[in-house]
XYZ file of C-alpha atoms in Angstrom:
97
model
C 72.155 86.461 101.482
C 71.338 88.318 104.650
C 69.010 90.270 105.437
C 70.189 94.658 107.275
C 70.537 94.907 110.507
C 71.748 97.109 113.889
C 75.615 96.318 115.143
C 76.759 97.679 118.133
C 80.361 97.512 119.110
C 82.119 98.261 123.023
C 85.018 98.915 123.464
C 86.412 100.474 127.088
C 89.532 102.211 126.932
C 92.634 101.378 128.907
C 92.794 104.155 131.506
C 94.549 106.937 130.703
C 94.576 106.383 126.865
C 90.897 106.944 126.377
C 91.770 110.315 124.308
C 93.931 108.131 121.880
C 90.856 105.607 121.605
C 88.507 108.124 120.516
C 91.041 110.059 117.901
C 91.802 106.512 116.698
C 87.232 105.729 116.470
C 86.620 109.662 115.016
C 89.699 108.526 112.376
C 87.250 105.056 111.135
C 84.496 107.528 110.615
C 84.287 108.546 107.551
C 86.299 105.990 105.603
C 83.565 103.096 106.644
C 80.482 106.030 105.995
C 81.455 105.600 102.854
C 81.883 101.609 102.005
C 78.888 100.056 100.428
C 76.191 98.706 102.661
C 77.310 101.066 105.432
C 73.920 102.705 106.248
C 74.735 103.698 110.003
C 78.426 104.183 111.266
C 78.393 106.747 114.928
C 80.550 106.731 117.492
C 79.052 107.578 121.612
C 81.160 107.505 124.844
C 79.105 107.038 128.012
C 78.493 109.470 129.758
C 78.945 108.017 133.253
C 82.296 105.433 132.355
C 84.365 107.947 129.795
C 86.938 104.718 129.004
C 82.761 103.215 127.194
C 82.898 104.221 123.279
C 80.181 102.660 121.180
C 79.987 102.775 117.429
C 76.010 102.017 116.642
C 76.276 100.291 112.965
C 73.915 99.486 110.406
C 75.109 97.277 107.559
C 73.318 96.113 104.922
C 74.254 92.324 105.219
C 76.873 89.799 106.168
C 79.328 90.316 103.445
C 79.528 94.214 103.736
C 80.333 93.581 107.505
C 82.701 91.016 106.218
C 84.244 93.992 103.684
C 84.395 96.491 106.495
C 86.196 93.955 108.603
C 88.974 93.435 105.678
C 89.220 96.666 104.856
C 92.478 98.719 105.554
C 91.495 101.233 108.304
C 90.521 98.351 110.713
C 93.179 96.782 109.709
C 95.258 99.768 110.874
C 92.960 100.266 113.336
C 93.811 96.610 114.742
C 97.144 96.410 114.423
C 97.991 99.536 117.177
C 94.583 98.429 119.610
C 96.283 97.287 121.957
C 98.491 100.538 122.734
C 94.539 102.323 124.182
C 92.019 99.479 124.091
C 91.669 97.335 126.808
C 88.218 95.642 125.758
C 86.266 95.149 122.754
C 82.286 93.471 122.308
C 79.802 93.308 119.033
C 76.750 92.532 119.118
C 74.685 92.287 115.618
C 71.265 92.552 116.686
C 68.004 92.035 114.314
C 64.939 94.557 114.051
C 61.925 93.405 115.151
C 59.079 95.551 115.247
C-alpha cells in the first residue's frame, strides 16, 4: 500500500482552445472531489500564460489515483481532449517536511 502524495497535472491548451479546456477541467472538479481517496483537486490557470492550467491534487494512495484515472469522467475527458489539449504531464511528489 502506498503513502499519500501530491500530484501536479500540467495541461496546455491548443492555442485558441483555452476556454474549452477550462470548461472541461471545471467539469471534472465535483466528481473527482467526491472520489474515495481524493483529498484535494484544485484547478489553477497560469497568469503569465493563459494556455497553461494546473491541477493540484492530493491522493491517499496509488490505488486511489488509479481509480480516478479509470473513472468515467476522466475517460470521457480523454476521449474529447484531442480537440483542445496540446500537452499533458503529471508529476507525483512526496512531502519532505
